Coordinates of C-alpha atoms in Angstrom, one line a residue:
X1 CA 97.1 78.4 135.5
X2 CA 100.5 79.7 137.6
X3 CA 101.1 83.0 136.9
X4 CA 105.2 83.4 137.3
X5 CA 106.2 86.2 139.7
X6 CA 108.1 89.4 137.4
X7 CA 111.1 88.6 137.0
X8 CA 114.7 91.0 137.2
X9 CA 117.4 91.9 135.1
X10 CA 120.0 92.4 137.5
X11 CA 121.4 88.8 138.5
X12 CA 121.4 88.2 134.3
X13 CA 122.9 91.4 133.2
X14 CA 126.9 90.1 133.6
X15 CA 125.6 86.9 131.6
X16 CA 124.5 89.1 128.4
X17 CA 126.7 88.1 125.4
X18 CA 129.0 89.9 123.2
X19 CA 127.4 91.6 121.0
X20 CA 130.4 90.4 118.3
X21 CA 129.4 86.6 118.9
X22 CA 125.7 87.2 117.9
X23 CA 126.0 86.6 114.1
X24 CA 123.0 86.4 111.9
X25 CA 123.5 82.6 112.4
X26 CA 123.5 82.0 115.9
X27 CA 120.5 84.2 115.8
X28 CA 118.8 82.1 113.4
X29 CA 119.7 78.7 115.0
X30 CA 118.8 80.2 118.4
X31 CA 115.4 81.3 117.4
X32 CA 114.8 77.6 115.6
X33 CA 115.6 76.2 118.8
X34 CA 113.1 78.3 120.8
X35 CA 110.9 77.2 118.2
X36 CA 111.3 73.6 118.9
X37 CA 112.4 72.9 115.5
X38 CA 115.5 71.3 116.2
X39 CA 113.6 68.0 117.9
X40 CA 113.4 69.2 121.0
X41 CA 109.7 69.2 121.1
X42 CA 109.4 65.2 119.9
X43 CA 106.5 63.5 121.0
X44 CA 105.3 66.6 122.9
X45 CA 101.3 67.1 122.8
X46 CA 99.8 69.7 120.8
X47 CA 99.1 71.6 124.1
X48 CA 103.2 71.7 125.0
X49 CA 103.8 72.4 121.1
X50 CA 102.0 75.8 122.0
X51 CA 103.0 76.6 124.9
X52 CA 106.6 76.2 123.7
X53 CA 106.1 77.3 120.3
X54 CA 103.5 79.9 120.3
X55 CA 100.2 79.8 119.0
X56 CA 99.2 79.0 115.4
X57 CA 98.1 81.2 113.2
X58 CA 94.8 80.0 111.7
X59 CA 93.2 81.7 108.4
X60 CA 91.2 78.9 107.2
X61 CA 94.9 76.9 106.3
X62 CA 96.7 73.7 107.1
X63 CA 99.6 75.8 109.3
X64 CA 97.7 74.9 112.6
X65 CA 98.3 71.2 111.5
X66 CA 102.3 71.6 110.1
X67 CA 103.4 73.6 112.9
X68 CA 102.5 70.4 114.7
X69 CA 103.6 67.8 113.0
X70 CA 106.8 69.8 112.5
X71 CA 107.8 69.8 115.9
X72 CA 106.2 67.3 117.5
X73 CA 104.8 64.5 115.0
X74 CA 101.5 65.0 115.6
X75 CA 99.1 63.6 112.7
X76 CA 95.9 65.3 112.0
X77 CA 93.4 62.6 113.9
X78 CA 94.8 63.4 116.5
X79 CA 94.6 67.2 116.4
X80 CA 91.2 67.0 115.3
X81 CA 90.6 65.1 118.5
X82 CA 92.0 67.8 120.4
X83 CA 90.1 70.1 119.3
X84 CA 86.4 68.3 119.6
X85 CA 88.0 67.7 123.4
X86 CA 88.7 71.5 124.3
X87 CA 92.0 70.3 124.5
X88 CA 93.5 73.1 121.7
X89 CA 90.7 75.7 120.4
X90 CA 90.8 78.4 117.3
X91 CA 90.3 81.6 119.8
X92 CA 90.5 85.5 118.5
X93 CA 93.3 86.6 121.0
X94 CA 95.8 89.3 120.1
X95 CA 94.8 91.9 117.5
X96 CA 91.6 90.1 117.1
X97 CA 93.4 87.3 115.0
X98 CA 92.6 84.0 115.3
X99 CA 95.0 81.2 116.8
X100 CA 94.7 77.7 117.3
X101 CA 95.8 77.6 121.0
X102 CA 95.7 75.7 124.8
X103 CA 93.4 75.2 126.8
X104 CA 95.4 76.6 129.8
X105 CA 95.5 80.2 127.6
X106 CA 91.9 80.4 126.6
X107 CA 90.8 82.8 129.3
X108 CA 93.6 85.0 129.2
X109 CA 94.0 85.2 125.4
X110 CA 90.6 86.1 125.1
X111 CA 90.8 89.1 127.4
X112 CA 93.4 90.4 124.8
X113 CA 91.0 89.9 122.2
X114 CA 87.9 91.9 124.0
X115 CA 87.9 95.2 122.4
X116 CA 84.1 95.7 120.6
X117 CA 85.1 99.6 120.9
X118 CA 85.5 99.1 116.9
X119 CA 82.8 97.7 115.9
X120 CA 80.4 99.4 118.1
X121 CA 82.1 103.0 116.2
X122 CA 80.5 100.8 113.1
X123 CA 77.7 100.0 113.9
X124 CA 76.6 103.7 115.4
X125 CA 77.3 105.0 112.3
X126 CA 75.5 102.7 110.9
X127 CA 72.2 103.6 113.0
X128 CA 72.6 100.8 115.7
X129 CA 72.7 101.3 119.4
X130 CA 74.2 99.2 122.0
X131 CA 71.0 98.1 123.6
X132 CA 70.1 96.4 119.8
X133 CA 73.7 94.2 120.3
X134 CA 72.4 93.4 123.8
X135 CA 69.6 92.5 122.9
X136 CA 70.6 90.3 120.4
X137 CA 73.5 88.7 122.2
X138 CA 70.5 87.4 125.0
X139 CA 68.8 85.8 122.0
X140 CA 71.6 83.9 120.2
X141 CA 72.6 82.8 123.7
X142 CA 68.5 81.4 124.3
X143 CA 68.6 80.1 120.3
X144 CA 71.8 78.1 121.4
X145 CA 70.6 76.9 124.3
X146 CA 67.5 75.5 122.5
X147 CA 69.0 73.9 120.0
X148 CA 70.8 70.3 120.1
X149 CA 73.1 71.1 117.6
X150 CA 75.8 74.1 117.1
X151 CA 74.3 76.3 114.5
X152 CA 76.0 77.6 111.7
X153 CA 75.8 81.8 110.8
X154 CA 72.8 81.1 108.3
X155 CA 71.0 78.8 110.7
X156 CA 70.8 81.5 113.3
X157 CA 70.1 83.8 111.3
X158 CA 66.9 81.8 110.1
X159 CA 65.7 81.1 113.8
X160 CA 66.5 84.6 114.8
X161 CA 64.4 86.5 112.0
X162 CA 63.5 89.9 112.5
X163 CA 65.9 90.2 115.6
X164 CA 69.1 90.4 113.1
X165 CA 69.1 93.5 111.0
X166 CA 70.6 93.9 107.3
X167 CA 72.7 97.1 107.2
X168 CA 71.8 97.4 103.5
X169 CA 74.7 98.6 100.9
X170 CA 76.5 100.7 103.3
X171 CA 76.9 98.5 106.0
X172 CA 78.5 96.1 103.0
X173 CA 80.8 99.1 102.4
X174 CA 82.1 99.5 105.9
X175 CA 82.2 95.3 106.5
X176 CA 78.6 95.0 108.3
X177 CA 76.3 93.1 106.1
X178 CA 73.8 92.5 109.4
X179 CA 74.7 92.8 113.5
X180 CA 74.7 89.3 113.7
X181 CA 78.5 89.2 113.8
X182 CA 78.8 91.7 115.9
X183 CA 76.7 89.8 118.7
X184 CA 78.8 86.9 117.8
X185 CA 82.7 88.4 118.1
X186 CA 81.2 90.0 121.4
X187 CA 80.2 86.6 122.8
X188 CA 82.8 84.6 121.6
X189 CA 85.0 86.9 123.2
X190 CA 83.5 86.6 126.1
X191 CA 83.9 82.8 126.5
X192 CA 80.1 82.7 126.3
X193 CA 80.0 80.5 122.9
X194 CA 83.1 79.4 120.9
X195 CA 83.3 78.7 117.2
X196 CA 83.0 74.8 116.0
X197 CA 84.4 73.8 112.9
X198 CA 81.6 72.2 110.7
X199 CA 83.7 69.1 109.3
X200 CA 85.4 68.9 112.3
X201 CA 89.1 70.5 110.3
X202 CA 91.1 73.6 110.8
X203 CA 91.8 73.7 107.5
X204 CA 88.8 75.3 106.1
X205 CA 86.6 78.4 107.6
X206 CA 82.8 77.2 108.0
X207 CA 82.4 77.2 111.5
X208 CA 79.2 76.8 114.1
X209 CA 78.5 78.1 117.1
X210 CA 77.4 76.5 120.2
X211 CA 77.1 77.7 124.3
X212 CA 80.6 77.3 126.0
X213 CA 80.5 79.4 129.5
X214 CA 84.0 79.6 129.7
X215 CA 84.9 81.1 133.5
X216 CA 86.5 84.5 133.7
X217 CA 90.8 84.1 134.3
X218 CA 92.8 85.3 136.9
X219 CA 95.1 88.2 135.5
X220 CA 93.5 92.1 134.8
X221 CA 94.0 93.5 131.6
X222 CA 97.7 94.6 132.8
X223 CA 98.5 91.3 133.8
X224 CA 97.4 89.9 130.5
X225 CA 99.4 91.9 128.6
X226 CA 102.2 91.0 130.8
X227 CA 101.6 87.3 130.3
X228 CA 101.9 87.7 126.2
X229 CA 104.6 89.5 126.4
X230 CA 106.3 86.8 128.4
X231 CA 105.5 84.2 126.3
X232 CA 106.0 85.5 123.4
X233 CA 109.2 86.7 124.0
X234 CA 109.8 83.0 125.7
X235 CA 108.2 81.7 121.9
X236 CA 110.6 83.6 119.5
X237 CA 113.9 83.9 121.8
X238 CA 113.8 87.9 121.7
X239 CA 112.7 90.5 119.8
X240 CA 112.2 93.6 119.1
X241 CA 110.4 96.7 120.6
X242 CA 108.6 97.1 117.2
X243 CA 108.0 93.5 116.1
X244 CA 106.5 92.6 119.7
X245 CA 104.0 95.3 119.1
X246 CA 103.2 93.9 115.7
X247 CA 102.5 90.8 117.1
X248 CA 100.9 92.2 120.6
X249 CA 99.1 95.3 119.1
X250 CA 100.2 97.3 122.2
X251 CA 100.5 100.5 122.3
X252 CA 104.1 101.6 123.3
X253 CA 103.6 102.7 126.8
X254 CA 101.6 99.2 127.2
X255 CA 105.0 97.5 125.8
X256 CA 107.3 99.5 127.9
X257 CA 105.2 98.5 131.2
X258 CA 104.6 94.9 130.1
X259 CA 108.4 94.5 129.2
X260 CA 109.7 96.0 132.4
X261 CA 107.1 93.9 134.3
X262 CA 108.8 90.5 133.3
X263 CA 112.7 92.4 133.7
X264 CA 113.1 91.5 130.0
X265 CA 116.6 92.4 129.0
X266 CA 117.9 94.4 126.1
X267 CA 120.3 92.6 124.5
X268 CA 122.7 94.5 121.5
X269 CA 123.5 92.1 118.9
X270 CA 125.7 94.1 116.6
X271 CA 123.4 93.0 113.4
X272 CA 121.6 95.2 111.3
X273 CA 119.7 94.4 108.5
X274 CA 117.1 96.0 106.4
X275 CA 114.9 94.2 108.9
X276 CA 116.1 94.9 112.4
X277 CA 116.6 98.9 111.1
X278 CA 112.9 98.8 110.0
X279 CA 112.4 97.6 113.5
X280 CA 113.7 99.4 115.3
X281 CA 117.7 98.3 115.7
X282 CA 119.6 95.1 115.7
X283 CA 118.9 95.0 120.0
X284 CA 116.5 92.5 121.3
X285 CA 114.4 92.4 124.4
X286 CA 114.7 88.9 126.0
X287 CA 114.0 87.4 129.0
X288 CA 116.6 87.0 131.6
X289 CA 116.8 83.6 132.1
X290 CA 117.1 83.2 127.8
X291 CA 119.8 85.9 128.0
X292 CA 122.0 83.1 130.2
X293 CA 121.0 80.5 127.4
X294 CA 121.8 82.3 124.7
X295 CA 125.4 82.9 126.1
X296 CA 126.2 79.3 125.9
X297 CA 124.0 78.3 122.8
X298 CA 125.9 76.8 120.4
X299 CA 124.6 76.2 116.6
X300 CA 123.8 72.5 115.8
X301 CA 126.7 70.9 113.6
X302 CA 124.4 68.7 111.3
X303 CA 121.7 69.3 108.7
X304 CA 118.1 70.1 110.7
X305 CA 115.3 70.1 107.4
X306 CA 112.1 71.5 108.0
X307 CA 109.2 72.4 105.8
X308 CA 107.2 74.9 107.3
X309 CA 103.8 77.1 106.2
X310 CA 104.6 80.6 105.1
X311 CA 102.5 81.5 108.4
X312 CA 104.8 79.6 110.3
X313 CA 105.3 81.3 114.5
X314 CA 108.9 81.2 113.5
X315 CA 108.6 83.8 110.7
X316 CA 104.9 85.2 111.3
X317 CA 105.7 86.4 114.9
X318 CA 108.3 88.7 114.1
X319 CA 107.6 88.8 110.3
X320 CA 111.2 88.9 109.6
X321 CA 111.0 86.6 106.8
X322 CA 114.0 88.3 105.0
X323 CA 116.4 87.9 107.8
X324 CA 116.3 84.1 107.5
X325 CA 117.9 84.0 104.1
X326 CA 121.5 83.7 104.3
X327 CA 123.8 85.7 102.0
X328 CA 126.4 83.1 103.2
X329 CA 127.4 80.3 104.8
X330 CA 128.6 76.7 104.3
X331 CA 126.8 75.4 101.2
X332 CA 125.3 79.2 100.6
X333 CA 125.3 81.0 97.5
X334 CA 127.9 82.9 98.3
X335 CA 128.5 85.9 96.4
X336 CA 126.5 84.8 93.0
X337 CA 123.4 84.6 95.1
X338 CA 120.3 82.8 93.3
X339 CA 118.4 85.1 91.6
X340 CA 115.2 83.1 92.5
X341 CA 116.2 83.9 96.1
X342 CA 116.7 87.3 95.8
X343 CA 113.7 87.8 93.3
X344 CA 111.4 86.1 96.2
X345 CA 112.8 87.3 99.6
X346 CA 114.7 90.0 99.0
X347 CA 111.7 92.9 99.1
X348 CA 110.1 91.2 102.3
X349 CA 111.4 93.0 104.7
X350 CA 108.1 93.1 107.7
X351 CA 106.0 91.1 105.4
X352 CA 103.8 88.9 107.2
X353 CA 104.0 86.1 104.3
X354 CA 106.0 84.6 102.0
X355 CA 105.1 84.4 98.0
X356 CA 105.3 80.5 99.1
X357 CA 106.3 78.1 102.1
X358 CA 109.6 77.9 103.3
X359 CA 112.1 74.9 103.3
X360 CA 114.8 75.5 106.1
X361 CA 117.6 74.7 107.7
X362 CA 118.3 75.4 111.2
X363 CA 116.4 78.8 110.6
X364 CA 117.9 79.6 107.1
X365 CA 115.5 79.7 104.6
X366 CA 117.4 77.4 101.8
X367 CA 114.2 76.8 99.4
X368 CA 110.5 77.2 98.3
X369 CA 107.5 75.0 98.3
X370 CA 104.1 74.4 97.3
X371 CA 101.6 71.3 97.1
X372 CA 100.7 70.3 93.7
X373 CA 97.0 68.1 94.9
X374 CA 96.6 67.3 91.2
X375 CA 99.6 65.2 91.0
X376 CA 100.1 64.5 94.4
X377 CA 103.6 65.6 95.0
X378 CA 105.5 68.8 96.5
X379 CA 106.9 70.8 94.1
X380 CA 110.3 72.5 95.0
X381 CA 113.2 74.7 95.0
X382 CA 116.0 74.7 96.7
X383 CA 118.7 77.7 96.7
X384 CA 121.4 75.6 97.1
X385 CA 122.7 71.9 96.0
X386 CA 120.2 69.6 97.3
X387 CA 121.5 67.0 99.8
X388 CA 119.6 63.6 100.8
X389 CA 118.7 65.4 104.2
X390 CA 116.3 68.2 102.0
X391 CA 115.0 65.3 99.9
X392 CA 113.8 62.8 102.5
X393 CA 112.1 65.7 104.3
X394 CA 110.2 66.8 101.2
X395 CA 109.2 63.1 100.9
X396 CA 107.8 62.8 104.3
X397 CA 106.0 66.0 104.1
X398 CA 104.7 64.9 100.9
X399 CA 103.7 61.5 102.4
X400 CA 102.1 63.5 105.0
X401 CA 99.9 65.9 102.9
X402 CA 98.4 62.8 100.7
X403 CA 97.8 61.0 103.5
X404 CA 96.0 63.3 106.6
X405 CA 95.0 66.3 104.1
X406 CA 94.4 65.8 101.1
X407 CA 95.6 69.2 99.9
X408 CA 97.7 71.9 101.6
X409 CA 96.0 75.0 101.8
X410 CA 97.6 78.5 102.9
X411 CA 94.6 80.1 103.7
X412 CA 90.7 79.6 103.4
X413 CA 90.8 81.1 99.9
X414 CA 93.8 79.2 98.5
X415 CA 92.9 76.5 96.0
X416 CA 94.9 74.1 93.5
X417 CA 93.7 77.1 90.6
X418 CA 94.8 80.1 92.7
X419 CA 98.3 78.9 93.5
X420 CA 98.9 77.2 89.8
X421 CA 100.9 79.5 88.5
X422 CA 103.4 79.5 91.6
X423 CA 103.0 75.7 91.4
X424 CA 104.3 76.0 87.5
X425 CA 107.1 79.1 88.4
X426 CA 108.7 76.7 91.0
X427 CA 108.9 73.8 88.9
X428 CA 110.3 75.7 85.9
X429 CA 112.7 77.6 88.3
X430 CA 113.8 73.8 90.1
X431 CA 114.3 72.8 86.6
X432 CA 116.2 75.9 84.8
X433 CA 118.6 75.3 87.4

C-alpha cells in the first residue's frame, strides 16, 4: 500500500473556521458525513466502506454486517464472501481489539496489535517461560500444516496433548486456563495463522485456525502509529487528544509524535459538553486538508435515517455517545426533553455502548432500537414525532434482519432472553408515549 508523505499545517491554517460557526450540529452532520452515512459511500465495496469509514468493531455481533449495509448496501452473502476471499478479515489491531478490516491494512494493523509483553508478565507468574510459548507456537504451526482442515481451539488441543499446559485454578483466576492462547494471539499477530469463523458468519465467536504467512508491511512501529492516527482522524472528522488515545491506546508522547507527523491541525470549536470537557476540551485535532472541508461543509437540508449498532465507528471511536443527542433543534424536544432520552443517554458520557442501538438522523441520535427474533419485527422508540422517513427505514432494516440474519445480535453473549426485558421497556416506552 502507498504510504502518504506527512503532511503540514501551514498552507491550511488561514482556512480553519470560526470557532462560532462550529455548533453541535454542524459537528454532528460533519462527522456523519465522514462516516459515509449520508450516501456517499453507495455501492462502495466492503473494502472502501473501511477504509472510509473505519474498521468494524467485532465482539461476536452483527455490527461488522450493519455498518455495511448502512453505508454501502452490502448484504451479508456477500460479506461472507469477502471474508472466505481475504478480501475483509476479523484482525486484533489496536488495543488488542478485534476489527473486521481490509486487506490493504492487515499488515500494518497487526503490528499495532503485537504487544505479548502482557501475557508473557502472566504467564511468568504463572511458572511458564518463554522458551515453553516457543516451543509451542513451532507445534501449532506443524499441527496446522498437517492438517487439511482449520482446527478449532479444542481440536488442537486434542492433537497437541501434553505440549499445552493447564494453569490449574490460578491461571483461571488471572484469565489463563492453558498456554494454548497465548501461542495462538502470538501467531495470529504475527500473520502466521489467522482466525476462521466456523459457520463461515461474523456474527457469532467460534472460530478455527489455519496457516496464513502473511508477509511483514512496510512502515516501523512509528510509522504505524502514524498511519492510525491518520486514518482515524480521516474516519471520524477530528477528535480529540483524549478520545484518539482511547481508540489508539497510545501513550501521550506516541500521540503528540504521531499527530504532528501527519501536521494534524487543532481546531477550537467553541463547544463544550460534558463530553468534550471529560476529553479534554471542545478543540479537535484534524487533518489539514478536512480542516478546508469543514470550512465550507454545509448540513444536509432533508431527513438522512439510519439505524445503526450501538458499536457503530461513528459513536464507538470516540465514544461520545452523549454528544449526539440533541437538546434542540427542528423537530427536537425542545425544552420538555423526553424523559426516555435523558433516562438513557444522558449518564453516557465516554461510554463505549449504548443501553440499545441507535436510530439517527444526520448524527442526532432521535431514537432507540432492538430486534425482537420472536416476532420478527424491530421494536422502537423514537424521541420525537415519527415521520414516514424513520418508519421506512425501520422497515427496511427490519426486512433486512429477517432476511440475511436471522437475529441481531450485539455481541457474542447477546440472545433474544438476555435483551427481553429492553425489548419489553422499549415497547412499553413507544407505547406510553
Amino acid at each position: 500500500m502507498t504510504i502518504e508523505e506527512p503532511m503540514t499545517i501551514e498552507p491550511m491554517m488561514s482556512e480553519v473556521p470560526p470557532a462560532g460557526t462550529l455548533t453541535p450540529g454542524r459537528l454532528r452532520a460533519w462527522a456523519w458525513h465522514k462516516q459515509g452515512l449520508d450516501g456517499s459511500l453507495a455501492g462502495r465495496t466492503a473494502e472502501q466502506v473501511f477504509a472510509r469509514a473505519g474498521w468494524a468493531r467485532s465482539v461476536g455481533g452483527a455490527n461488522p454486517y450493519l455498518t455495511l449495509f448502512a453505508r454501502a448496501g452490502i448484504r451479508r452473502e456477500q460479506v461472507d464472501a469477502d471474508v472466505l476471499a481475504h478480501r475483509i478479515l476479523e484482525l486484533p489491531t489496536a488495543r488488542g481489539c478485534t476489527y473486521v478490516l481490509g486487506r490493504d491494512d492487515f499488515a500494518w494493523a497487526l503490528q499495532l496489535g503485537k504487544d505479548a509483553e502482557e501475557a508473557f508478565r502472566v504467564l511468568g507468574r504463572l511458572g511458564v517461560d518463554r522458551s515453553e510459548i516457543t516451543l509451542l507456537e513451532d507445534q501449532v504451526l506443524h499441527t496446522l500444516a498437517e492438517a487439511s482442515a482449520p482446527l478449532d481451539p479444542k481440536q488442537l488441543k486434542e492433537e497437541l496433548g501434553d505440549s499445552v499446559r493447564s494453569l490449574g485454578e490460578e491461571g483461571k483466576k488471572k484469565g489463563a486456563v492453558t498456554t494454548l492462547p497465548t501461542a495462538l494471539g502470538i501467531l495470529q499477530a504475527q500473520g502466521r495463522i489467522r482466525r476462521v469463523p466456523v459457520n463461515g458468519r461474523l456474527d457469532q465467536q467460534r472460530y478455527a485456525y489455519e496457516l496464513w504467512g502473511l508477509p511483514p508491511g512496510p512502515l516501523d512501529d512509528d510509522g504505524a502509529r502514524t498511519e492510525l492516527i491518520r486514518r482515524y482522524l480521516g474516519w471520524t472528522g477530528g477528535a480529540t487528544l483524549k478520545q484518539s488515545q482511547w481508540f489508539t491506546g497510545f501513550t501521550v508522547a506516541q500521540s503528540k509524535a504521531a499527530l504532528a507527523a501527519v501536521g494534524a491541525v487543532q481546531v477550537p470549536t467553541g463547544v463544550t459538553t460534558e463530553v468534550t470537557t471529560a476529553a479534554g476540551g471542545g478543540a479537535l485535532w484534524m487533518l489539514p486538508d478536512d480542516v478546508e472541508r469543514l470550512a465550507a461543509f454545509e448540513e444536509p437540508a432533508g431527513e438522512q435515517i439510519q439505524l445503526l449498532a450501538g458499536t457503530d465507528s461513528l459513536m464507538l471511536l470516540r465514544r461520545n455517545a452523549a454528544d449526539l443527542l440533541a437538546e434542540d433543534g427542528p423537530e427536537g424536544a425542545g425544552p420538555e426533553r423526553d424523559k426516555i432520552a435523558e433516562q438513557a443517554l444522558g449518564s453516557l458520557a465516554l461510554q463505549a455502548d449504548l443501553p440499545d442501538h441507535p436510530i439517527l438522523d444526520r448524527g442526532r441520535i432521535i431514537g432507540l432500537w432492538q430486534y425482537d427474533p420472536g416476532k420478527e419485527r424491530i421494536v422502537s422508540r423514537v424521541f420525537r414525532n415519527r415521520t414516514p422517513a424513520v418508519d421506512r427505514r425501520i422497515a427496511e432494516v427490519q426486512a433486512w434482519i429477517r432476511e440475511d440474519l436471522g437475529d441481531f445480535r450485539a455481541y457474542s453473549l447477546d440472545s433474544p432472553a438476555s435483551r427481553q426485558q429492553r425489548i419489553d421497556g422499549l415497547a412499553a416506552s413507544a407505547g406510553a408515549n
